[in-house]
Amino acid sequence: MAENSEFVLVNDLQSCFNDLKKHSVSFKLGQAQPTVGDEMHNPLHQQFELILTKIEETLAKQHKESEEYLKVISMKASIIYEKAKILLSENLLTPSKTLLEESLELIKDFSDHPKVAFLHMRVVNHLTYVLSRLGFLQEAKELLLRAIEEETKCSPEVFSTDDLFLNTKKDPKVSVTKLNRLTINNMQMLAWIHARLGETEDNLKVQHDILQKQLDSCEGDVLRWAESCFRLGGMFIGQCDWPNAMYHLIAAESILNPLEVALIPNPEIHVAQADLARSWIYYGLQLFESSRKSLISKHIESDGIESEVLKKNSGSSESSSSKNPYHFQGLEIELPKAIPTGLIKNCDQAKGLFAYLQKWMKRVRLYYTLRDFPLQYVNSCLDLSELYRFVAFYEEDIESQYAVQKRRYDALETLSNILREVRPSCYLAVSVELTKELIEVQIEMINLNLKKLHRPTQGPNFEAKEDVLKKQMYALSAIHGKLNDVALSLNTSTEPSSVKDSEEAGSSGPEANEEKTEKIEDNQPEDETEEIKKE
């Protein structure tokens, strides 16, 4: 008789669960339905109350140490969890949090049991999400840390509420996939909470562990993995962690290159390659900037405020480049020797990095063309201008610096002419930025010309002194003309009243000119006028 009654209760629970699934499609917990007597009721809420009452009746007849008791407890926790999910979908955070905490309290002592482990992970996942939405970040972080640590110690057998009530069996491969996805989801939630709390190092470590987990389990799309990898490299660049940044960029490249070589018809591959190229350009620009600040701080002799700031910035960049390295197990990566993984100290390193980045600059322009993506194309050209500027900074010879600045000027002028003819609307949007860049390059070239003029000679050469003075005068007049051109480009608008005044002052007639000459002749001494007549 006991077995028959237990069988009847199980059938009742299954029928109630099926009715609950049907009502969850048609009704919402946050909406009440009017009845004939003008009373408000919710059919879905009533169905939840009915199945929970049935579970309580079944639970009262079970021994606490039996497997059936544990199964019924997990049923109750699972139903409460499903109700909390519906409330969460309706954006009712506080009631959902209360139900999730109640469900977690029921099964927290059985979290390592195969029939409860996966349910425990799901409840923690949703509860930490609700807690983070409500602002309880520290509590959510502690829950996730414990859950992720326990995930490696269990092998779940039940993976859904249907498995509990309907005794369905899952394919082992599907079960492993669901477990890996939930684990990765919890790790992503933990990384997001680390970022919100400002724990950058922990955030980077967890994101690297997520990529390692996806690599081991072969979960997810290959392109998405590569994009996440070089985005993580960009985060390392922001922390001036150059070895880890370059490692993750190379790792993403090692995944994308075989896909491109295989000629798989997927346009997203070209987008990913272009975005990876932009990450490499960002790596080069930030490394050049940090290296420049470090060199400037070393050459500053005074102990003023500016030198202290520069030393602080250079010290942070040097210290951050010696952090613990992250590596992917099962992925063979060869780091190029030509690329510096630390601060750039000489011209050879700067030229090597510039030559390597030129390949990626071509990759950027291959996808972000002027026709389809004009603004991205212009940004890539401006990035190239910045790279030229950094290379000129490391050049020791003035002639070499001038040659690099000349190439920079030619590239910007060519871009300006092309935009003016081909994309006039885009030129109007970026004309101010281009003009500023061109003026900056012209000023740099003028400074280099002045350095040439004032460069000390090896010894006195009185015979060539006259020719040198003539060349310097011609050069100074040319520089003066360029400065006038720059001033005219900056101040293109002239007031008409001032022009009229100048014309009136210039065309005052021959009488005024005669009066001026008479005044000048009267002021001259007599002896000087006689000498002039004799001559």
Coordinates of C-alpha atoms in Angstrom, one line a residue:
M1 CA 0.0 0.0 0.0
A2 CA 2.9 2.4 0.8
E3 CA 4.4 1.9 -2.6
N4 CA 1.0 2.4 -4.3
S5 CA 0.4 5.7 -2.4
E6 CA 4.0 6.9 -3.2
F7 CA 3.3 6.0 -6.9
V8 CA 0.1 8.0 -6.8
L9 CA 1.9 11.0 -5.2
V10 CA 4.6 10.9 -7.9
N11 CA 1.9 10.8 -10.6
D12 CA 0.2 13.8 -9.0
L13 CA 3.4 15.7 -8.9
Q14 CA 4.1 15.0 -12.6
S15 CA 0.6 16.1 -13.6
C16 CA 0.8 19.3 -11.5
F17 CA 4.2 20.0 -13.1
N18 CA 2.8 19.6 -16.6
D19 CA -0.1 21.9 -15.7
L20 CA 2.4 24.4 -14.3
K21 CA 4.3 24.4 -17.6
K22 CA 1.1 25.1 -19.6
H23 CA 0.1 28.0 -17.3
S24 CA 3.6 29.6 -17.4
V25 CA 3.1 30.1 -21.2
S26 CA -0.2 31.8 -20.9
F27 CA 0.1 33.8 -17.7
K28 CA 2.5 36.1 -15.7
L29 CA 3.0 36.2 -12.0
G30 CA 2.9 40.0 -11.9
Q31 CA -0.5 40.2 -13.5
A32 CA -3.8 39.3 -11.7
Q33 CA -7.0 38.2 -13.5
P34 CA -10.5 39.4 -12.4
T35 CA -13.0 36.7 -11.4
V36 CA -16.8 36.7 -11.4
G37 CA -17.0 38.1 -7.9
D38 CA -14.7 41.0 -8.7
E39 CA -11.8 39.3 -6.8
M40 CA -8.3 39.2 -8.2
H41 CA -6.4 36.0 -8.6
N42 CA -3.5 34.7 -10.6
P43 CA -3.8 31.2 -12.2
L44 CA 0.0 30.8 -12.4
H45 CA 0.4 31.7 -8.8
Q46 CA -2.3 29.3 -7.8
Q47 CA -0.6 26.5 -9.8
F48 CA 2.7 27.2 -8.0
E49 CA 0.9 27.0 -4.6
L50 CA -0.8 23.8 -5.6
I51 CA 2.4 22.0 -6.6
L52 CA 4.3 23.2 -3.6
T53 CA 1.5 21.9 -1.3
K54 CA 1.8 18.5 -3.0
I55 CA 5.5 18.5 -2.5
E56 CA 5.1 19.3 1.2
E57 CA 2.7 16.4 1.5
T58 CA 5.2 14.1 -0.1
L59 CA 8.1 15.4 1.9
A60 CA 6.4 14.8 5.2
K61 CA 6.2 11.0 4.4
Q62 CA 9.9 10.6 3.6
H63 CA 12.9 9.9 5.9
K64 CA 15.4 12.7 6.0
E65 CA 18.3 10.4 5.3
S66 CA 16.8 8.7 2.3
E67 CA 17.4 9.4 -1.4
E68 CA 13.8 10.1 -2.0
Y69 CA 13.8 12.9 0.7
L70 CA 16.7 14.5 -1.1
K71 CA 14.9 14.2 -4.5
V72 CA 11.8 15.8 -3.1
I73 CA 13.8 18.6 -1.5
S74 CA 15.5 19.3 -4.8
M75 CA 12.0 19.3 -6.4
K76 CA 10.8 22.0 -4.0
A77 CA 14.0 24.1 -4.5
S78 CA 13.7 23.7 -8.3
I79 CA 10.0 24.9 -8.3
I80 CA 10.9 27.9 -6.2
Y81 CA 13.8 28.6 -8.5
E82 CA 11.5 28.4 -11.6
K83 CA 9.1 30.9 -9.9
A84 CA 12.0 33.2 -9.2
K85 CA 13.0 33.0 -12.9
I86 CA 9.6 34.1 -14.0
L87 CA 9.6 37.0 -11.6
L88 CA 13.1 38.0 -12.9
S89 CA 11.8 37.9 -16.5
E90 CA 9.2 40.4 -15.4
N91 CA 11.9 42.6 -13.8
L92 CA 10.7 42.0 -10.2
L93 CA 14.1 41.9 -8.6
T94 CA 13.3 42.0 -4.9
P95 CA 10.7 39.1 -4.9
S96 CA 13.0 37.1 -7.1
K97 CA 15.9 37.6 -4.7
T98 CA 13.8 36.4 -1.8
L99 CA 12.8 33.2 -3.6
L100 CA 16.3 32.5 -4.9
E101 CA 17.6 32.8 -1.3
E102 CA 14.9 30.4 -0.1
S103 CA 15.8 27.9 -2.8
L104 CA 19.5 28.1 -2.0
E105 CA 18.8 27.7 1.7
L106 CA 17.1 24.4 1.0
I107 CA 19.9 22.7 -0.9
K108 CA 23.1 24.4 0.4
D109 CA 24.0 21.4 2.6
F110 CA 23.7 19.1 -0.5
S111 CA 25.6 21.2 -3.0
D112 CA 28.1 18.4 -3.7
H113 CA 25.5 15.7 -4.4
P114 CA 25.2 14.7 -8.1
K115 CA 21.4 15.2 -8.1
V116 CA 21.6 18.7 -6.5
A117 CA 25.0 20.1 -7.8
F118 CA 23.7 21.5 -11.1
L119 CA 20.6 23.0 -9.5
H120 CA 22.9 24.6 -6.9
M121 CA 25.0 26.2 -9.6
R122 CA 21.9 27.5 -11.5
V123 CA 20.5 29.1 -8.3
V124 CA 23.8 30.7 -7.5
N125 CA 24.1 32.0 -11.1
H126 CA 20.7 33.7 -11.0
L127 CA 21.0 34.9 -7.4
T128 CA 24.4 36.6 -8.1
Y129 CA 22.9 38.3 -11.1
V130 CA 20.0 39.7 -9.1
L131 CA 22.4 40.7 -6.3
S132 CA 24.6 42.6 -8.7
R133 CA 21.6 44.3 -10.2
L134 CA 20.6 45.4 -6.7
G135 CA 24.1 46.6 -5.8
F136 CA 25.2 43.8 -3.5
L137 CA 28.4 43.1 -5.4
Q138 CA 30.6 41.8 -2.5
E139 CA 28.0 39.2 -1.5
A140 CA 27.6 38.1 -5.1
K141 CA 31.4 37.8 -5.5
E142 CA 31.7 35.6 -2.4
L143 CA 28.9 33.3 -3.7
L144 CA 30.5 32.9 -7.1
L145 CA 34.0 32.2 -5.7
R146 CA 32.6 29.3 -3.6
A147 CA 30.4 28.0 -6.4
I148 CA 33.3 28.0 -9.0
E149 CA 35.6 26.2 -6.5
E150 CA 32.9 23.5 -5.9
E151 CA 32.2 23.0 -9.6
T152 CA 35.4 21.1 -10.1
K153 CA 34.6 18.7 -7.3
C154 CA 31.2 17.3 -8.5
S155 CA 29.8 15.4 -11.5
P156 CA 26.1 16.3 -11.8
E157 CA 23.5 13.8 -12.9
V158 CA 20.4 16.0 -13.0
F159 CA 20.4 19.0 -15.3
S160 CA 16.9 20.4 -15.3
T161 CA 13.5 20.5 -13.5
D162 CA 12.2 18.1 -16.2
D163 CA 14.8 15.6 -15.2
L164 CA 13.5 15.7 -11.6
F165 CA 9.8 15.5 -12.2
L166 CA 9.6 13.5 -15.5
N167 CA 12.7 11.3 -15.0
T168 CA 14.1 12.2 -18.4
K169 CA 17.6 11.1 -19.4
K170 CA 20.1 13.4 -21.0
D171 CA 22.8 12.6 -23.6
P172 CA 26.2 12.6 -21.8
K173 CA 27.6 15.0 -24.4
V174 CA 24.7 17.4 -23.9
S175 CA 25.1 17.2 -20.2
V176 CA 28.8 18.1 -20.4
T177 CA 28.0 21.0 -22.7
K178 CA 25.4 22.4 -20.3
L179 CA 27.8 22.0 -17.4
N180 CA 30.6 23.8 -19.2
R181 CA 28.4 26.6 -20.4
L182 CA 27.0 27.2 -16.9
T183 CA 30.6 27.2 -15.5
I184 CA 31.7 29.7 -18.0
N185 CA 28.7 31.8 -17.4
N186 CA 29.5 32.0 -13.6
M187 CA 33.1 32.9 -14.4
Q188 CA 31.9 35.7 -16.7
M189 CA 29.7 37.0 -14.0
L190 CA 32.6 36.9 -11.5
A191 CA 34.8 38.8 -14.0
W192 CA 32.1 41.5 -14.4
I193 CA 31.8 41.9 -10.7
H194 CA 35.6 42.2 -10.4
A195 CA 35.5 44.9 -13.0
R196 CA 32.7 46.8 -11.1
L197 CA 34.7 46.6 -7.9
G198 CA 37.8 47.9 -9.5
E199 CA 39.8 44.7 -9.1
T200 CA 41.6 44.9 -12.4
E201 CA 44.1 42.1 -11.8
D202 CA 41.5 39.6 -10.7
N203 CA 39.3 40.6 -13.6
L204 CA 42.2 39.9 -16.1
K205 CA 43.0 36.6 -14.5
V206 CA 39.4 35.3 -14.5
Q207 CA 39.0 36.4 -18.2
H208 CA 42.1 34.5 -19.1
D209 CA 40.8 31.4 -17.2
I210 CA 37.5 31.7 -19.2
L211 CA 39.4 31.6 -22.5
Q212 CA 41.4 28.6 -21.2
K213 CA 38.2 26.9 -20.2
Q214 CA 36.7 27.5 -23.6
L215 CA 39.8 26.2 -25.2
D216 CA 39.8 23.0 -23.2
S217 CA 36.1 22.3 -23.6
C218 CA 36.0 23.4 -27.3
E219 CA 32.9 25.4 -26.4
G220 CA 31.8 28.4 -28.4
D221 CA 32.7 29.9 -31.7
V222 CA 36.3 30.1 -32.8
L223 CA 35.9 33.7 -34.1
R224 CA 34.3 34.8 -30.8
W225 CA 37.2 33.2 -28.9
A226 CA 39.8 35.1 -31.0
E227 CA 37.9 38.4 -30.6
S228 CA 37.7 37.9 -26.8
C229 CA 41.4 37.1 -26.8
F230 CA 42.6 40.2 -28.6
R231 CA 40.1 42.3 -26.5
L232 CA 41.8 40.9 -23.4
G233 CA 45.1 41.9 -25.0
G234 CA 43.7 45.4 -25.2
M235 CA 43.0 45.4 -21.5
F236 CA 46.6 44.3 -20.8
I237 CA 47.7 47.2 -23.0
G238 CA 45.7 49.6 -20.8
Q239 CA 47.6 48.3 -17.8
C240 CA 51.0 48.6 -19.7
D241 CA 51.5 44.9 -19.3
W242 CA 53.3 44.5 -22.7
P243 CA 54.4 40.8 -22.6
N244 CA 50.9 39.6 -21.7
A245 CA 49.3 42.0 -24.2
M246 CA 51.5 40.8 -27.1
Y247 CA 51.0 37.1 -26.1
H248 CA 47.2 37.4 -26.3
L249 CA 47.4 39.3 -29.6
I250 CA 49.7 36.6 -31.1
A251 CA 47.3 33.9 -29.7
A252 CA 44.4 35.5 -31.5
E253 CA 46.4 35.7 -34.7
S254 CA 47.3 32.0 -34.5
I255 CA 43.6 31.2 -34.4
L256 CA 42.5 33.5 -37.2
N257 CA 45.3 32.8 -39.7
P258 CA 44.4 29.2 -40.4
L259 CA 40.8 30.2 -41.0
E260 CA 41.8 32.8 -43.5
V261 CA 44.3 30.4 -45.3
A262 CA 41.5 27.8 -45.5
L263 CA 39.4 30.2 -47.6
I264 CA 36.3 29.6 -45.5
P265 CA 33.5 31.8 -47.0
N266 CA 32.8 33.8 -43.8
P267 CA 33.0 37.6 -44.1
E268 CA 33.3 37.8 -40.3
I269 CA 36.9 36.5 -40.6
H270 CA 37.9 39.7 -42.4
V271 CA 36.2 41.8 -39.8
A272 CA 38.1 40.0 -37.0
Q273 CA 41.4 40.4 -38.8
A274 CA 40.8 44.1 -39.3
D275 CA 39.9 44.5 -35.6
L276 CA 43.0 42.5 -34.6
A277 CA 45.1 44.8 -36.8
R278 CA 43.6 47.8 -35.0
S279 CA 44.5 46.2 -31.6
W280 CA 48.1 45.9 -32.9
I281 CA 48.2 49.6 -33.9
Y282 CA 46.9 50.5 -30.4
Y283 CA 49.6 48.3 -28.9
G284 CA 52.3 50.2 -30.9
L285 CA 51.0 53.7 -30.1
Q286 CA 50.7 53.0 -26.4
L287 CA 54.1 51.4 -26.2
F288 CA 55.7 54.3 -28.0
E289 CA 53.9 56.8 -25.8
S290 CA 55.0 55.1 -22.6
S291 CA 58.6 54.7 -23.9
R292 CA 58.7 58.4 -24.8
K293 CA 57.5 59.5 -21.3
S294 CA 60.1 57.2 -19.7
L295 CA 63.0 58.7 -21.8
I296 CA 61.8 62.3 -21.2
S297 CA 61.7 61.7 -17.4
K298 CA 65.2 60.3 -17.4
H299 CA 66.6 63.4 -19.2
I300 CA 64.9 65.9 -16.9
E301 CA 67.3 67.2 -14.4
S302 CA 65.1 69.5 -12.3
D303 CA 62.9 68.1 -9.5
G304 CA 59.8 70.1 -10.4
I305 CA 56.2 69.0 -10.5
E306 CA 56.4 68.0 -14.2
S307 CA 59.4 65.7 -13.7
E308 CA 57.7 64.0 -10.7
V309 CA 54.6 63.3 -12.8
L310 CA 56.7 61.9 -15.7
K311 CA 58.7 59.7 -13.3
K312 CA 55.6 58.4 -11.7
N313 CA 54.1 57.5 -15.1
S314 CA 57.3 55.9 -16.4
G315 CA 57.7 54.0 -13.1
S316 CA 54.2 52.6 -13.3
S317 CA 54.8 51.5 -16.9
E318 CA 58.1 49.8 -16.1
S319 CA 56.7 48.0 -13.0
S320 CA 53.6 46.8 -14.8
S321 CA 55.6 45.2 -17.5
S322 CA 57.1 42.6 -15.1
K323 CA 53.9 40.9 -14.0
N324 CA 53.1 37.2 -13.9
P325 CA 52.8 35.9 -17.5
Y326 CA 49.6 34.2 -18.6
H327 CA 49.8 31.3 -21.1
F328 CA 47.3 29.0 -22.8
Q329 CA 47.9 25.3 -22.3
G330 CA 47.5 23.3 -25.4
L331 CA 48.2 26.2 -27.8
E332 CA 51.6 26.6 -29.3
I333 CA 52.5 30.2 -29.8
E334 CA 55.8 31.6 -31.1
L335 CA 56.5 35.2 -30.1
P336 CA 58.3 37.3 -32.8
K337 CA 61.7 38.5 -31.7
A338 CA 61.6 41.7 -33.7
I339 CA 58.8 43.2 -31.5
P340 CA 59.9 44.7 -28.2
T341 CA 58.0 43.5 -25.2
G342 CA 59.3 46.3 -23.0
L343 CA 60.0 50.0 -23.3
I344 CA 61.7 51.1 -26.5
K345 CA 65.1 52.5 -25.7
N346 CA 66.8 53.1 -29.1
C347 CA 66.1 53.8 -32.7
D348 CA 66.6 50.3 -33.9
Q349 CA 63.8 49.0 -31.7
A350 CA 61.5 51.9 -32.8
K351 CA 62.2 51.1 -36.5
G352 CA 61.6 47.4 -35.9
L353 CA 58.2 48.0 -34.3
F354 CA 57.2 50.5 -36.9
A355 CA 58.1 48.0 -39.7
Y356 CA 56.0 45.3 -38.0
L357 CA 53.0 47.7 -37.5
Q358 CA 53.0 48.7 -41.2
K359 CA 51.8 45.2 -42.1
W360 CA 48.9 45.6 -39.7
M361 CA 48.2 49.1 -41.0
K362 CA 47.7 47.5 -44.5
R363 CA 45.3 45.0 -42.9
V364 CA 43.3 47.8 -41.5
R365 CA 43.0 49.6 -44.8
L366 CA 42.2 46.3 -46.6
Y367 CA 38.9 46.1 -44.8
Y368 CA 38.2 49.7 -43.6
T369 CA 38.3 51.3 -47.1
L370 CA 37.7 54.9 -47.9
R371 CA 34.6 53.9 -49.9
D372 CA 32.8 51.8 -47.2
F373 CA 34.3 53.1 -43.9
P374 CA 35.7 56.6 -44.5
L375 CA 36.0 57.7 -40.9
Q376 CA 37.8 54.5 -39.9
Y377 CA 40.1 54.9 -42.9
V378 CA 40.9 58.5 -41.8
N379 CA 41.6 57.3 -38.3
S380 CA 44.1 54.7 -39.6
C381 CA 45.9 57.5 -41.5
L382 CA 46.0 59.6 -38.4
D383 CA 47.4 56.7 -36.5
L384 CA 50.1 56.3 -39.1
S385 CA 50.9 59.9 -38.7
E386 CA 51.4 59.3 -34.9
L387 CA 53.7 56.4 -35.6
Y388 CA 55.8 58.6 -37.9
R389 CA 56.0 61.2 -35.1
F390 CA 57.3 58.6 -32.6
V391 CA 59.9 57.3 -35.0
A392 CA 61.1 60.8 -35.6
F393 CA 61.4 61.2 -31.9
Y394 CA 63.9 58.3 -31.7
E395 CA 66.0 59.4 -34.8
E396 CA 69.3 60.9 -33.7
D397 CA 70.3 62.6 -36.9
I398 CA 68.5 65.8 -37.8
E399 CA 68.4 64.8 -41.5
S400 CA 66.7 61.5 -40.6
Q401 CA 64.2 63.3 -38.4
Y402 CA 63.4 65.7 -41.2
A403 CA 63.0 62.9 -43.7
V404 CA 60.5 61.1 -41.4
Q405 CA 58.6 64.3 -40.8
K406 CA 58.5 64.9 -44.6
R407 CA 57.0 61.5 -45.2
R408 CA 54.5 62.2 -42.5
Y409 CA 53.6 65.5 -44.1
D410 CA 53.2 63.9 -47.6
A411 CA 50.9 61.2 -46.2
L412 CA 48.7 63.8 -44.5
E413 CA 48.6 66.1 -47.5
T414 CA 47.7 63.2 -49.8
L415 CA 44.9 62.2 -47.5
S416 CA 43.6 65.8 -47.4
N417 CA 43.6 66.1 -51.2
I418 CA 41.9 62.7 -51.7
L419 CA 39.2 63.5 -49.2
R420 CA 38.6 66.9 -50.7
E421 CA 38.0 65.4 -54.1
V422 CA 36.5 62.0 -53.4
R423 CA 34.7 62.5 -50.1
P424 CA 33.9 66.1 -49.5
S425 CA 31.4 65.4 -46.8
C426 CA 33.9 63.4 -44.9
Y427 CA 36.6 66.1 -45.4
L428 CA 34.3 68.7 -43.7
A429 CA 34.0 66.4 -40.7
V430 CA 37.8 65.9 -40.3
S431 CA 39.2 69.0 -41.9
V432 CA 40.0 70.6 -38.5
E433 CA 41.9 67.6 -37.3
L434 CA 43.8 67.3 -40.5
T435 CA 44.7 71.0 -40.5
K436 CA 46.0 70.7 -37.0
E437 CA 48.1 67.7 -37.9
L438 CA 49.5 69.5 -41.0
I439 CA 50.4 72.6 -39.0
E440 CA 52.1 70.5 -36.3
V441 CA 54.2 68.8 -39.0
Q442 CA 55.1 72.1 -40.6
I443 CA 56.2 73.5 -37.2
E444 CA 58.3 70.4 -36.5
M445 CA 60.0 70.8 -39.9
I446 CA 60.7 74.5 -39.3
N447 CA 62.2 73.6 -35.9
L448 CA 64.5 71.1 -37.6
N449 CA 65.5 73.7 -40.2
L450 CA 66.4 76.1 -37.4
K451 CA 68.4 73.4 -35.7
K452 CA 70.3 73.0 -38.9
L453 CA 71.1 76.7 -39.1
H454 CA 72.3 77.0 -35.5
R455 CA 74.2 73.7 -35.5
P456 CA 77.8 74.5 -34.4
T457 CA 80.5 74.0 -37.0
Q458 CA 83.7 72.0 -36.4
G459 CA 86.1 74.9 -36.7
P460 CA 86.3 78.5 -38.0
N461 CA 86.3 78.8 -41.8
F462 CA 86.6 82.5 -42.7
E463 CA 86.7 81.9 -46.5
A464 CA 83.2 80.2 -46.6
K465 CA 81.8 82.6 -44.0
E466 CA 80.1 84.8 -46.5
D467 CA 78.5 81.9 -48.4
V468 CA 77.2 80.4 -45.1
L469 CA 75.7 83.7 -44.1
K470 CA 73.9 84.0 -47.5
K471 CA 72.5 80.5 -47.2
Q472 CA 71.3 81.2 -43.7
M473 CA 69.6 84.4 -44.8
Y474 CA 67.8 82.5 -47.6
A475 CA 66.8 79.8 -45.3
L476 CA 65.5 82.2 -42.7
S477 CA 63.5 84.1 -45.3
A478 CA 62.0 80.8 -46.5
I479 CA 61.1 79.8 -42.9
H480 CA 59.6 83.3 -42.4
G481 CA 57.5 82.7 -45.5
K482 CA 56.3 79.3 -44.2
L483 CA 55.4 80.9 -40.9
N484 CA 53.3 83.5 -42.7
D485 CA 51.5 80.7 -44.6
V486 CA 50.7 79.0 -41.4
A487 CA 49.5 82.2 -39.9
L488 CA 47.3 82.8 -42.9
S489 CA 45.9 79.3 -42.7
L490 CA 45.0 79.9 -39.0
N491 CA 43.6 83.4 -39.6
T492 CA 41.9 83.2 -43.0
S493 CA 39.3 85.9 -42.2
T494 CA 40.4 89.5 -42.5
E495 CA 38.3 92.5 -41.5
P496 CA 37.3 94.7 -44.5
S497 CA 37.6 97.9 -42.5
S498 CA 41.3 97.3 -41.8
V499 CA 41.9 96.6 -45.5
K500 CA 40.2 99.9 -46.5
D501 CA 42.3 101.9 -43.9
S502 CA 45.5 100.4 -45.2
E503 CA 44.5 101.3 -48.8
E504 CA 43.8 104.9 -47.7
A505 CA 47.0 105.1 -45.9
G506 CA 49.0 103.6 -48.8
S507 CA 47.4 105.8 -51.5
S508 CA 47.6 109.3 -49.9
G509 CA 48.8 111.0 -53.2
P510 CA 52.1 112.5 -54.4
E511 CA 51.8 115.6 -52.2
A512 CA 52.0 113.6 -49.1
N513 CA 55.0 111.8 -50.4
E514 CA 56.7 115.1 -51.2
E515 CA 56.0 116.4 -47.7
K516 CA 57.5 113.2 -46.2
T517 CA 60.7 113.5 -48.3
E518 CA 61.1 117.2 -47.4
K519 CA 60.9 116.3 -43.7
I520 CA 63.4 113.5 -44.1
E521 CA 65.9 115.8 -46.0
D522 CA 65.5 118.6 -43.4
N523 CA 66.5 116.1 -40.7
Q524 CA 69.7 115.0 -42.5
P525 CA 73.0 116.7 -41.5
E526 CA 74.8 118.9 -44.0
D527 CA 78.1 117.0 -44.2
E528 CA 76.3 113.8 -45.0
T529 CA 74.4 115.4 -47.9
E530 CA 77.6 116.8 -49.4
E531 CA 79.2 113.4 -49.3
I532 CA 76.3 111.9 -51.0
K533 CA 76.4 114.6 -53.8
K534 CA 80.1 114.0 -54.3
E535 CA 79.6 110.3 -54.7

